Amino acid sequence: MGKSTAKTLWPMLCSDKLGKNVYIVGIFNGCSKPEDSDEFLKFFIEEAKNFVNNGITILKTHYDVIIDGIICDAPAKAYILGVKCHSGYSSCTKCEIVGQMKKCVCFPGGISTLREDAKFNEFAYSDEDKKKIIKKKSSLSKIPKLGLVSQVPLDPMHLVFLGVCRKLFLIWLFARLSCKLPAYVINRISAAMITLADYIPYEFARKPRSFKDIKFFKATEWRQILLYIGIIVLKDNVSPAIYNHFVVLHVAISIFSNPLMCKYNSWIDYGEKLLCMFVPTFQKLYGRRYVSHNVHGLYHLANDVRRYGELDTFSAFRFENFIGRIKNLIHNGNRPLQQISRRLTEIENRKSKEFYMCNDNIPIFKQQHHTGPVADQPTDVLQYKVGIFDTFKINCDDDKNSYVYVNHQHIVKVLNIVCNNKDYCIVGKKLDILGPVYTQPLSSSQLGINVVQKNDSASPECWKIDDITTKVLILPYKQVKVVFPILHTLRNKKE
């Protein structure tokens, strides 16, 4: 709850499958983590069993209820499932691999025999020796239709971004290996990071900062580095082997973060193939001791994508964000649970949508003006400078917030937003696409990542608002620009 108190909050949160709304199931308050996970989960399990067995009736309409999955990081998973923590020899909840001791427990090798829900629920993996994972039988096994292997996915926030991506950079900066970067290279990359901060649009909660603060980087910063700016700042600053290895991870996670690509098994299979290349190469480059629980977990990520869809659907990002909202409801350390309960009652009474992150998906247009351009539209149309959509915001007067992808193929600099008889359109100029940023393991153009340049002589054109695919991040690289589709702003879920 704060640095000046030992009191802690341990919330249980739930979300609908689309992930747009998060709600509180229960909160434990104490001076430490609750000792007994069964006691912590007791009331939740009782209610869950009732809802799954009997469903729920609202306004005379009956609904079936299922628990689609349980999302948590490795320590929390070990706590609620009663299994060994991530530092244990048999800590992988997806397969029966047994770790090795190389100064710390590591997991060289590939995938072992996959675990099964039935065996897990029947306590078949009990802790008889170091090859077993279960320490005690979890009370979650009492919930019907819940598989404690298949329906407890690996959390991408902690596994990929705070796990593998962070580990790579810490190795490059601090490890006593030949791949450690010289100080002048680290300073050059840090300077590039700081320079790129001026090009970061609204949709990113944090801007790039120096590697002096690397130990304080948040998960959103690591996601930003892996999916976007790492491709720019590492190019020409690390060896080709290290850069190409990083690109393999970047491509795989970009595929798994794209809801359009995750609709196709061929793309998921390709992403899985890349991760199965990444892990053995990681071992060759950095040594067996660095193949941690998280690095091994990359082998199993594709199966969770097949079950749940893109990474955002089963990551902890939305729950971590909501915890911040909960903390803001507490004004002092006295009786925090009562304070939260009262504030939530007040929010429910005034039907506040902002707290629960509800969204009507209706665009809002602001800053009306009359200065054009309007392309082929009548001169008397309504004109706006700002458009606020469900996942992004366009500002025609702000260069870093005015680029979009249209119809999955054209990169457009938005110059104006017009309304003609309630039909909203954007007016803008297309950028010239010069080619991909990288060509291995595939052409970056297949991910929508391209080198571009402005064409000042191009005439303004008009597109419907519904033609916008996603907002674009545009970053400088040498004498050109590189564009990245901002994956969490994808609007059009159909091709």
Short mmCIF file of C-alpha atoms in Angstrom, two decimals:
data_model
loop_
_atom_site.label_atom_id
_atom_site.label_comp_id
_atom_site.label_asym_id
_atom_site.label_seq_id
_atom_site.Cartn_x
_atom_site.Cartn_y
_atom_site.Cartn_z
CA MET A 1 0.00 0.00 0.00
CA GLY A 2 2.95 2.35 0.50
CA LYS A 3 6.60 2.65 1.48
CA SER A 4 5.81 3.77 5.03
CA THR A 5 3.59 0.84 5.97
CA ALA A 6 3.78 -2.96 5.99
CA LYS A 7 0.10 -3.31 5.09
CA THR A 8 -0.61 -4.91 1.75
CA LEU A 9 -3.62 -5.51 -0.48
CA TRP A 10 -4.06 -8.79 -2.35
CA PRO A 11 -6.91 -8.35 -4.86
CA MET A 12 -8.69 -10.96 -6.94
CA LEU A 13 -9.90 -9.42 -10.20
CA CYS A 14 -11.99 -10.68 -13.07
CA SER A 15 -12.47 -9.55 -16.64
CA ASP A 16 -14.72 -10.41 -19.55
CA LYS A 17 -13.13 -12.34 -22.38
CA LEU A 18 -12.72 -9.22 -24.55
CA GLY A 19 -10.69 -7.67 -21.75
CA LYS A 20 -12.32 -4.23 -21.87
CA ASN A 21 -13.75 -4.31 -18.34
CA VAL A 22 -12.14 -5.33 -15.06
CA TYR A 23 -14.01 -5.89 -11.79
CA ILE A 24 -13.13 -6.72 -8.20
CA VAL A 25 -13.96 -10.21 -6.94
CA GLY A 26 -12.36 -9.85 -3.52
CA ILE A 27 -9.49 -8.20 -1.65
CA PHE A 28 -7.38 -9.42 1.25
CA ASN A 29 -5.75 -6.82 3.51
CA GLY A 30 -2.95 -7.68 5.94
CA CYS A 31 0.68 -7.18 6.84
CA SER A 32 1.81 -9.98 4.54
CA LYS A 33 0.57 -12.37 1.89
CA PRO A 34 -2.14 -14.70 3.27
CA GLU A 35 -0.34 -17.83 4.47
CA ASP A 36 -2.92 -20.37 3.28
CA SER A 37 -3.96 -20.10 -0.36
CA ASP A 38 -7.00 -22.29 0.30
CA GLU A 39 -8.26 -19.82 2.90
CA PHE A 40 -7.55 -16.92 0.52
CA LEU A 41 -9.52 -18.59 -2.29
CA LYS A 42 -12.28 -20.12 -0.15
CA PHE A 43 -15.17 -17.72 -0.87
CA PHE A 44 -14.21 -17.31 -4.52
CA ILE A 45 -14.25 -21.09 -5.05
CA GLU A 46 -17.63 -21.47 -3.36
CA GLU A 47 -19.18 -18.83 -5.61
CA ALA A 48 -17.39 -20.11 -8.71
CA LYS A 49 -18.69 -23.65 -8.18
CA ASN A 50 -22.22 -22.32 -7.81
CA PHE A 51 -22.06 -20.15 -10.94
CA VAL A 52 -20.42 -22.82 -13.11
CA ASN A 53 -22.87 -25.53 -11.99
CA ASN A 54 -26.05 -23.44 -12.00
CA GLY A 55 -25.38 -20.39 -14.15
CA ILE A 56 -26.88 -17.02 -13.30
CA THR A 57 -30.24 -15.40 -14.04
CA ILE A 58 -30.41 -11.64 -14.71
CA LEU A 59 -33.73 -9.97 -15.52
CA LYS A 60 -35.35 -13.36 -16.24
CA THR A 61 -32.59 -14.32 -18.69
CA HIS A 62 -30.42 -17.31 -17.76
CA TYR A 63 -26.72 -17.30 -18.57
CA ASP A 64 -24.20 -20.13 -18.39
CA VAL A 65 -20.94 -19.23 -16.66
CA ILE A 66 -17.47 -20.59 -17.35
CA ILE A 67 -14.05 -19.58 -16.11
CA ASP A 68 -12.04 -19.23 -19.27
CA GLY A 69 -8.64 -18.87 -17.63
CA ILE A 70 -6.65 -17.75 -14.60
CA ILE A 71 -3.96 -15.14 -15.22
CA CYS A 72 -1.11 -14.51 -12.82
CA ASP A 73 2.67 -14.25 -12.72
CA ALA A 74 4.91 -17.21 -11.80
CA PRO A 75 5.04 -16.63 -7.98
CA ALA A 76 1.27 -16.09 -7.77
CA LYS A 77 0.68 -19.17 -9.93
CA ALA A 78 2.88 -21.25 -7.62
CA TYR A 79 0.91 -19.91 -4.64
CA ILE A 80 -2.62 -20.65 -5.88
CA LEU A 81 -1.80 -23.93 -7.67
CA GLY A 82 0.31 -25.29 -4.83
CA VAL A 83 3.29 -25.95 -7.09
CA LYS A 84 7.00 -25.21 -6.94
CA CYS A 85 8.07 -21.65 -7.62
CA HIS A 86 9.88 -20.67 -10.82
CA SER A 87 13.28 -21.36 -9.23
CA GLY A 88 12.41 -25.04 -8.64
CA TYR A 89 13.75 -27.93 -10.71
CA SER A 90 10.28 -28.92 -11.99
CA SER A 91 8.63 -25.50 -12.04
CA CYS A 92 7.21 -25.55 -15.60
CA THR A 93 3.44 -26.00 -15.38
CA LYS A 94 3.21 -26.90 -19.07
CA CYS A 95 5.72 -29.75 -19.42
CA GLU A 96 7.73 -32.17 -17.28
CA ILE A 97 11.18 -30.73 -17.97
CA VAL A 98 13.61 -30.97 -15.03
CA GLY A 99 15.98 -28.06 -14.57
CA GLN A 100 19.73 -28.20 -14.03
CA MET A 101 21.89 -26.37 -11.54
CA LYS A 102 24.35 -23.99 -13.25
CA LYS A 103 24.91 -21.43 -10.44
CA CYS A 104 21.11 -21.21 -10.55
CA VAL A 105 18.38 -23.49 -11.86
CA CYS A 106 18.20 -23.34 -15.66
CA PHE A 107 16.26 -25.23 -18.33
CA PRO A 108 18.46 -26.09 -21.33
CA GLY A 109 16.92 -28.42 -23.87
CA GLY A 110 13.55 -28.42 -25.56
CA ILE A 111 10.01 -29.34 -24.57
CA SER A 112 9.55 -32.42 -22.39
CA THR A 113 6.37 -34.49 -21.99
CA LEU A 114 3.41 -32.13 -21.86
CA ARG A 115 1.37 -32.06 -18.65
CA GLU A 116 -2.32 -32.99 -18.67
CA ASP A 117 -5.26 -31.38 -16.86
CA ALA A 118 -6.62 -34.72 -15.63
CA LYS A 119 -3.31 -35.82 -14.10
CA PHE A 120 -2.82 -32.41 -12.48
CA ASN A 121 -6.29 -32.47 -10.90
CA GLU A 122 -5.73 -36.05 -9.74
CA PHE A 123 -2.52 -35.03 -7.93
CA ALA A 124 -0.43 -37.24 -10.22
CA TYR A 125 2.42 -34.72 -10.24
CA SER A 126 2.81 -34.75 -6.45
CA ASP A 127 6.10 -33.67 -4.88
CA GLU A 128 7.78 -37.04 -4.30
CA ASP A 129 11.17 -35.95 -5.64
CA LYS A 130 12.66 -33.10 -7.61
CA LYS A 131 10.96 -34.35 -10.80
CA LYS A 132 7.53 -33.59 -9.38
CA ILE A 133 5.93 -30.14 -9.38
CA ILE A 134 2.96 -30.21 -6.99
CA LYS A 135 3.59 -29.41 -3.33
CA LYS A 136 -0.05 -29.51 -2.23
CA LYS A 137 -3.36 -30.07 -3.93
CA SER A 138 -4.95 -26.78 -4.98
CA SER A 139 -8.53 -26.05 -3.98
CA LEU A 140 -9.00 -24.63 -7.50
CA SER A 141 -9.35 -28.26 -8.63
CA LYS A 142 -12.82 -28.19 -7.04
CA ILE A 143 -14.11 -25.78 -9.71
CA PRO A 144 -15.84 -27.75 -12.49
CA LYS A 145 -14.61 -27.48 -16.09
CA LEU A 146 -11.38 -25.74 -15.11
CA GLY A 147 -8.11 -27.23 -16.38
CA LEU A 148 -5.22 -26.22 -14.17
CA VAL A 149 -2.72 -26.75 -16.99
CA SER A 150 -4.48 -25.64 -20.17
CA GLN A 151 -6.52 -22.84 -18.56
CA VAL A 152 -3.73 -21.20 -16.57
CA PRO A 153 -1.82 -19.50 -19.41
CA LEU A 154 1.67 -18.08 -19.20
CA ASP A 155 1.37 -14.34 -18.57
CA PRO A 156 3.11 -12.50 -21.47
CA MET A 157 3.63 -9.37 -19.39
CA HIS A 158 5.96 -11.13 -16.94
CA LEU A 159 7.20 -13.93 -19.21
CA VAL A 160 8.12 -11.95 -22.34
CA PHE A 161 8.50 -8.27 -21.48
CA LEU A 162 9.63 -8.22 -17.84
CA GLY A 163 11.20 -11.64 -18.32
CA VAL A 164 13.01 -12.43 -21.58
CA CYS A 165 13.31 -8.94 -23.08
CA ARG A 166 14.59 -7.45 -19.82
CA LYS A 167 17.03 -10.36 -19.39
CA LEU A 168 18.56 -9.70 -22.83
CA PHE A 169 19.31 -6.09 -22.03
CA LEU A 170 20.64 -6.87 -18.56
CA ILE A 171 23.01 -9.44 -20.11
CA TRP A 172 24.23 -6.89 -22.67
CA LEU A 173 24.78 -4.25 -20.00
CA PHE A 174 26.01 -6.17 -16.94
CA ALA A 175 26.89 -9.83 -17.64
CA ARG A 176 30.54 -10.90 -17.66
CA LEU A 177 30.30 -12.29 -21.18
CA SER A 178 31.94 -11.45 -24.48
CA CYS A 179 28.62 -10.01 -25.68
CA LYS A 180 28.63 -7.30 -23.00
CA LEU A 181 28.36 -3.91 -24.69
CA PRO A 182 31.11 -1.31 -24.26
CA ALA A 183 30.23 1.79 -22.26
CA TYR A 184 30.35 4.07 -25.31
CA VAL A 185 27.83 1.83 -27.14
CA ILE A 186 25.51 1.83 -24.13
CA ASN A 187 25.71 5.64 -24.01
CA ARG A 188 24.98 5.83 -27.74
CA ILE A 189 21.91 3.61 -27.41
CA SER A 190 20.72 5.60 -24.38
CA ALA A 191 21.08 8.85 -26.32
CA ALA A 192 19.06 7.37 -29.19
CA MET A 193 16.35 6.27 -26.74
CA ILE A 194 16.09 9.77 -25.28
CA THR A 195 15.94 11.30 -28.78
CA LEU A 196 13.04 9.03 -29.76
CA ALA A 197 11.03 10.25 -26.77
CA ASP A 198 9.98 13.28 -28.83
CA TYR A 199 8.28 11.01 -31.38
CA ILE A 200 6.14 8.91 -29.02
CA PRO A 201 2.36 9.44 -29.47
CA TYR A 202 -0.47 9.50 -26.92
CA GLU A 203 -1.02 5.73 -26.98
CA PHE A 204 2.17 4.93 -25.06
CA ALA A 205 1.95 5.49 -21.32
CA ARG A 206 5.70 6.06 -20.98
CA LYS A 207 8.40 7.57 -23.12
CA PRO A 208 11.85 6.04 -23.70
CA ARG A 209 14.50 6.97 -21.16
CA SER A 210 18.18 6.37 -20.49
CA PHE A 211 19.61 2.97 -19.57
CA LYS A 212 20.76 4.58 -16.33
CA ASP A 213 17.22 3.82 -15.14
CA ILE A 214 17.02 0.34 -16.67
CA LYS A 215 16.37 -1.41 -13.36
CA PHE A 216 13.24 0.73 -12.94
CA PHE A 217 11.78 0.12 -16.42
CA LYS A 218 8.13 -0.94 -16.35
CA ALA A 219 6.54 -3.70 -18.43
CA THR A 220 5.06 -1.18 -20.87
CA GLU A 221 8.54 0.19 -21.53
CA TRP A 222 9.92 -3.26 -22.29
CA ARG A 223 6.97 -3.93 -24.60
CA GLN A 224 7.69 -0.63 -26.37
CA ILE A 225 11.35 -1.60 -26.77
CA LEU A 226 10.67 -5.12 -28.04
CA LEU A 227 7.87 -4.32 -30.48
CA TYR A 228 9.02 -0.91 -31.71
CA ILE A 229 12.04 1.16 -30.77
CA GLY A 230 14.50 -1.71 -30.17
CA ILE A 231 14.62 -2.32 -33.91
CA ILE A 232 15.90 1.25 -34.39
CA VAL A 233 18.24 1.78 -31.42
CA LEU A 234 19.99 -1.60 -31.64
CA LYS A 235 20.61 -1.53 -35.39
CA ASP A 236 24.27 -0.71 -36.08
CA ASN A 237 24.99 -0.76 -32.31
CA VAL A 238 25.20 -4.50 -31.62
CA SER A 239 26.72 -7.37 -33.57
CA PRO A 240 24.70 -8.85 -36.47
CA ALA A 241 24.28 -12.14 -34.57
CA ILE A 242 22.80 -10.42 -31.52
CA TYR A 243 20.65 -8.07 -33.60
CA ASN A 244 19.25 -10.86 -35.80
CA HIS A 245 18.53 -12.94 -32.71
CA PHE A 246 16.62 -10.00 -31.18
CA VAL A 247 14.69 -9.54 -34.43
CA VAL A 248 13.52 -13.17 -34.26
CA LEU A 249 11.93 -12.51 -30.86
CA HIS A 250 10.54 -9.18 -32.09
CA VAL A 251 8.87 -10.84 -35.10
CA ALA A 252 7.40 -13.73 -33.09
CA ILE A 253 5.93 -11.47 -30.41
CA SER A 254 4.69 -8.98 -33.03
CA ILE A 255 2.78 -11.83 -34.69
CA PHE A 256 1.35 -13.00 -31.36
CA SER A 257 0.37 -9.41 -30.47
CA ASN A 258 -1.54 -8.90 -33.73
CA PRO A 259 -5.22 -9.94 -33.51
CA LEU A 260 -5.48 -10.24 -37.29
CA MET A 261 -2.54 -12.61 -37.62
CA CYS A 262 -3.64 -14.66 -34.62
CA LYS A 263 -6.80 -15.63 -36.53
CA TYR A 264 -4.65 -17.84 -38.78
CA ASN A 265 -2.99 -21.05 -37.62
CA SER A 266 -0.29 -20.61 -40.27
CA TRP A 267 0.92 -17.38 -38.59
CA ILE A 268 0.75 -18.93 -35.11
CA ASP A 269 2.72 -21.94 -36.35
CA TYR A 270 5.31 -19.60 -37.85
CA GLY A 271 5.59 -17.62 -34.61
CA GLU A 272 6.05 -20.89 -32.71
CA LYS A 273 8.77 -21.94 -35.15
CA LEU A 274 10.60 -18.65 -34.54
CA LEU A 275 10.49 -19.08 -30.76
CA CYS A 276 11.73 -22.66 -31.12
CA MET A 277 14.68 -21.15 -33.03
CA PHE A 278 15.15 -18.32 -30.54
CA VAL A 279 15.62 -20.44 -27.39
CA PRO A 280 18.43 -22.76 -28.64
CA THR A 281 20.21 -19.76 -30.21
CA PHE A 282 19.83 -17.92 -26.90
CA GLN A 283 21.67 -20.82 -25.22
CA LYS A 284 24.47 -20.71 -27.81
CA LEU A 285 24.94 -16.95 -27.51
CA TYR A 286 24.68 -16.53 -23.75
CA GLY A 287 25.20 -19.94 -22.17
CA ARG A 288 23.01 -22.62 -20.56
CA ARG A 289 22.84 -20.87 -17.17
CA TYR A 290 20.79 -18.00 -18.65
CA VAL A 291 18.07 -20.27 -20.05
CA SER A 292 15.71 -19.40 -17.24
CA HIS A 293 12.15 -20.44 -16.43
CA ASN A 294 10.90 -17.54 -18.60
CA VAL A 295 13.14 -18.32 -21.57
CA HIS A 296 11.96 -21.96 -21.53
CA GLY A 297 8.35 -20.72 -21.28
CA LEU A 298 8.61 -19.26 -24.80
CA TYR A 299 8.28 -22.82 -26.12
CA HIS A 300 4.74 -23.00 -24.71
CA LEU A 301 3.51 -19.52 -25.61
CA ALA A 302 2.05 -20.48 -29.00
CA ASN A 303 -0.34 -23.02 -27.44
CA ASP A 304 -1.81 -20.31 -25.22
CA VAL A 305 -2.18 -18.05 -28.28
CA ARG A 306 -4.04 -20.86 -30.06
CA ARG A 307 -6.44 -21.13 -27.15
CA TYR A 308 -6.93 -17.48 -26.21
CA GLY A 309 -5.90 -15.35 -29.19
CA GLU A 310 -3.41 -12.47 -29.21
CA LEU A 311 -1.25 -11.83 -26.15
CA ASP A 312 -3.34 -8.96 -24.78
CA THR A 313 -6.29 -11.30 -24.23
CA PHE A 314 -4.40 -13.26 -21.56
CA SER A 315 -1.81 -10.81 -20.25
CA ALA A 316 -1.84 -9.11 -16.85
CA PHE A 317 -1.56 -5.58 -18.25
CA ARG A 318 -5.20 -4.63 -17.75
CA PHE A 319 -5.24 -6.06 -14.22
CA GLU A 320 -2.04 -4.23 -13.24
CA ASN A 321 -3.54 -0.98 -14.56
CA PHE A 322 -6.71 -1.59 -12.57
CA ILE A 323 -4.75 -2.15 -9.35
CA GLY A 324 -3.51 1.43 -9.72
CA ARG A 325 -7.12 2.58 -9.89
CA ILE A 326 -7.90 0.64 -6.71
CA LYS A 327 -5.00 2.27 -4.85
CA ASN A 328 -6.30 5.70 -5.84
CA LEU A 329 -9.52 4.97 -3.94
CA ILE A 330 -7.59 4.82 -0.65
CA HIS A 331 -6.97 8.20 1.00
CA ASN A 332 -5.21 6.95 4.15
CA GLY A 333 -4.04 3.69 5.71
CA ASN A 334 -6.97 3.37 8.13
CA ARG A 335 -9.51 0.69 7.14
CA PRO A 336 -8.60 0.47 3.43
CA LEU A 337 -11.18 -2.21 2.61
CA GLN A 338 -14.00 -0.06 3.96
CA GLN A 339 -12.73 2.91 1.95
CA ILE A 340 -12.63 0.87 -1.25
CA SER A 341 -16.11 -0.52 -0.63
CA ARG A 342 -17.59 2.96 -0.05
CA ARG A 343 -15.89 4.47 -3.12
CA LEU A 344 -17.07 1.59 -5.31
CA THR A 345 -20.63 2.03 -4.05
CA GLU A 346 -20.46 5.72 -4.94
CA ILE A 347 -19.09 4.90 -8.39
CA GLU A 348 -21.83 2.34 -9.02
CA ASN A 349 -24.52 4.79 -7.89
CA ARG A 350 -23.42 7.43 -10.36
CA LYS A 351 -22.81 4.78 -13.03
CA SER A 352 -19.31 6.02 -13.72
CA LYS A 353 -17.84 4.33 -16.80
CA GLU A 354 -14.40 5.88 -16.45
CA PHE A 355 -13.37 3.77 -13.45
CA TYR A 356 -14.21 0.47 -15.11
CA MET A 357 -12.68 1.52 -18.45
CA CYS A 358 -15.96 0.96 -20.30
CA ASN A 359 -16.04 2.30 -23.84
CA ASP A 360 -18.95 2.98 -26.16
CA ASN A 361 -16.73 2.74 -29.27
CA ILE A 362 -18.26 5.96 -30.59
CA PRO A 363 -15.69 8.39 -32.06
CA ILE A 364 -15.65 11.92 -30.66
CA PHE A 365 -14.50 14.86 -32.79
CA LYS A 366 -13.22 18.14 -31.36
CA GLN A 367 -11.64 21.48 -32.27
CA GLN A 368 -13.87 22.52 -35.14
CA HIS A 369 -12.25 24.84 -37.68
CA HIS A 370 -12.58 26.09 -41.27
CA THR A 371 -9.04 26.04 -42.63
CA GLY A 372 -9.08 22.83 -44.72
CA PRO A 373 -7.92 21.03 -46.79
CA VAL A 374 -11.10 19.16 -47.78
CA ALA A 375 -9.90 17.27 -50.91
CA ASP A 376 -12.94 16.35 -53.02
CA GLN A 377 -15.46 17.20 -50.27
CA PRO A 378 -17.75 20.27 -50.47
CA THR A 379 -16.23 23.44 -49.04
CA ASP A 380 -19.03 23.85 -46.50
CA VAL A 381 -18.39 20.55 -44.67
CA LEU A 382 -17.73 20.48 -40.94
CA GLN A 383 -14.01 20.24 -40.17
CA TYR A 384 -12.22 19.00 -37.04
CA LYS A 385 -8.61 18.79 -35.91
CA VAL A 386 -8.99 16.05 -33.28
CA GLY A 387 -10.63 12.62 -33.46
CA ILE A 388 -10.89 10.39 -30.38
CA PHE A 389 -11.53 6.71 -31.10
CA ASP A 390 -11.91 3.69 -28.83
CA THR A 391 -8.20 2.78 -28.94
CA PHE A 392 -6.39 5.88 -30.21
CA LYS A 393 -6.50 9.62 -30.80
CA ILE A 394 -5.67 11.63 -33.93
CA ASN A 395 -4.46 15.23 -33.73
CA CYS A 396 -3.91 16.89 -37.11
CA ASP A 397 -1.79 19.65 -35.54
CA ASP A 398 0.59 17.21 -33.77
CA ASP A 399 2.95 15.49 -36.20
CA LYS A 400 3.57 12.42 -34.02
CA ASN A 401 -0.18 11.86 -33.56
CA SER A 402 -1.35 12.27 -37.14
CA TYR A 403 -0.26 9.10 -38.96
CA VAL A 404 -2.51 6.10 -39.65
CA TYR A 405 -2.67 2.97 -41.74
CA VAL A 406 -5.61 2.95 -44.18
CA ASN A 407 -7.02 -0.30 -45.55
CA HIS A 408 -3.96 -2.19 -44.27
CA GLN A 409 -1.79 -0.78 -47.07
CA HIS A 410 -1.51 3.03 -47.21
CA ILE A 411 0.35 5.10 -44.63
CA VAL A 412 -1.38 8.46 -44.42
CA LYS A 413 -0.48 11.76 -42.78
CA VAL A 414 -3.87 13.06 -41.59
CA LEU A 415 -4.32 16.75 -42.40
CA ASN A 416 -8.01 17.18 -41.60
CA ILE A 417 -11.15 15.40 -40.40
CA VAL A 418 -14.35 16.33 -42.27
CA CYS A 419 -18.05 15.55 -41.87
CA ASN A 420 -20.43 15.59 -44.81
CA ASN A 421 -24.04 14.61 -44.01
CA LYS A 422 -22.93 12.62 -40.92
CA ASP A 423 -20.31 10.75 -42.95
CA TYR A 424 -16.90 11.30 -41.38
CA CYS A 425 -13.73 11.14 -43.42
CA ILE A 426 -10.04 11.88 -43.05
CA VAL A 427 -8.17 14.02 -45.53
CA GLY A 428 -4.47 13.38 -45.87
CA LYS A 429 -1.44 12.56 -47.98
CA LYS A 430 0.01 9.11 -48.59
CA LEU A 431 3.65 8.49 -47.72
CA ASP A 432 5.94 6.72 -50.17
CA ILE A 433 6.94 3.24 -48.97
CA LEU A 434 10.62 2.61 -49.76
CA GLY A 435 10.86 -0.95 -48.48
CA PRO A 436 11.29 -3.13 -45.38
CA VAL A 437 13.51 -2.37 -42.38
CA TYR A 438 14.78 -5.96 -42.23
CA THR A 439 14.35 -9.00 -44.47
CA GLN A 440 15.16 -11.88 -42.08
CA PRO A 441 13.47 -13.98 -40.75
CA LEU A 442 10.81 -12.35 -42.96
CA SER A 443 10.30 -9.02 -44.65
CA SER A 444 9.22 -6.44 -42.08
CA SER A 445 6.65 -5.21 -44.62
CA GLN A 446 4.58 -8.30 -43.84
CA LEU A 447 4.17 -6.88 -40.33
CA GLY A 448 3.41 -3.39 -41.67
CA ILE A 449 6.86 -2.10 -40.65
CA ASN A 450 8.35 -0.05 -43.47
CA VAL A 451 10.86 2.62 -44.36
CA VAL A 452 8.98 5.63 -45.74
CA GLN A 453 9.44 9.19 -46.84
CA LYS A 454 7.06 12.11 -47.22
CA ASN A 455 5.84 13.17 -50.64
CA ASP A 456 5.11 16.88 -50.40
CA SER A 457 3.98 17.02 -54.04
CA ALA A 458 1.20 14.47 -53.47
CA SER A 459 -2.36 15.77 -53.60
CA PRO A 460 -4.61 15.38 -50.52
CA GLU A 461 -6.97 12.42 -50.72
CA CYS A 462 -10.06 11.43 -48.75
CA TRP A 463 -10.83 8.15 -46.93
CA LYS A 464 -13.74 7.10 -44.75
CA ILE A 465 -13.15 6.89 -41.01
CA ASP A 466 -13.94 3.15 -41.12
CA ASP A 467 -11.04 2.64 -43.54
CA ILE A 468 -8.54 3.41 -40.77
CA THR A 469 -6.83 0.18 -39.72
CA THR A 470 -4.56 1.39 -36.96
CA LYS A 471 -2.59 4.37 -35.76
CA VAL A 472 1.08 4.49 -36.71
CA LEU A 473 4.27 5.17 -34.77
CA ILE A 474 6.78 6.95 -37.02
CA LEU A 475 10.42 7.13 -35.93
CA PRO A 476 13.51 8.68 -37.56
CA TYR A 477 16.33 6.44 -38.71
CA LYS A 478 19.28 8.12 -40.42
CA GLN A 479 17.84 10.10 -43.36
CA VAL A 480 14.49 8.30 -43.53
CA LYS A 481 11.53 7.40 -41.35
CA VAL A 482 10.38 3.99 -40.09
CA VAL A 483 6.71 3.28 -39.44
CA PHE A 484 5.29 0.70 -37.03
CA PRO A 485 1.57 -0.12 -36.73
CA ILE A 486 0.67 0.39 -33.07
CA LEU A 487 -0.72 -3.08 -32.42
CA HIS A 488 -2.97 -2.26 -29.48
CA THR A 489 -4.80 0.37 -31.59
CA LEU A 490 -6.00 -2.01 -34.31
CA ARG A 491 -9.61 -1.10 -35.09
CA ASN A 492 -10.63 -3.29 -37.98
CA LYS A 493 -10.70 -6.89 -36.78
CA LYS A 494 -11.60 -8.16 -40.23
CA GLU A 495 -9.52 -8.25 -43.37
#
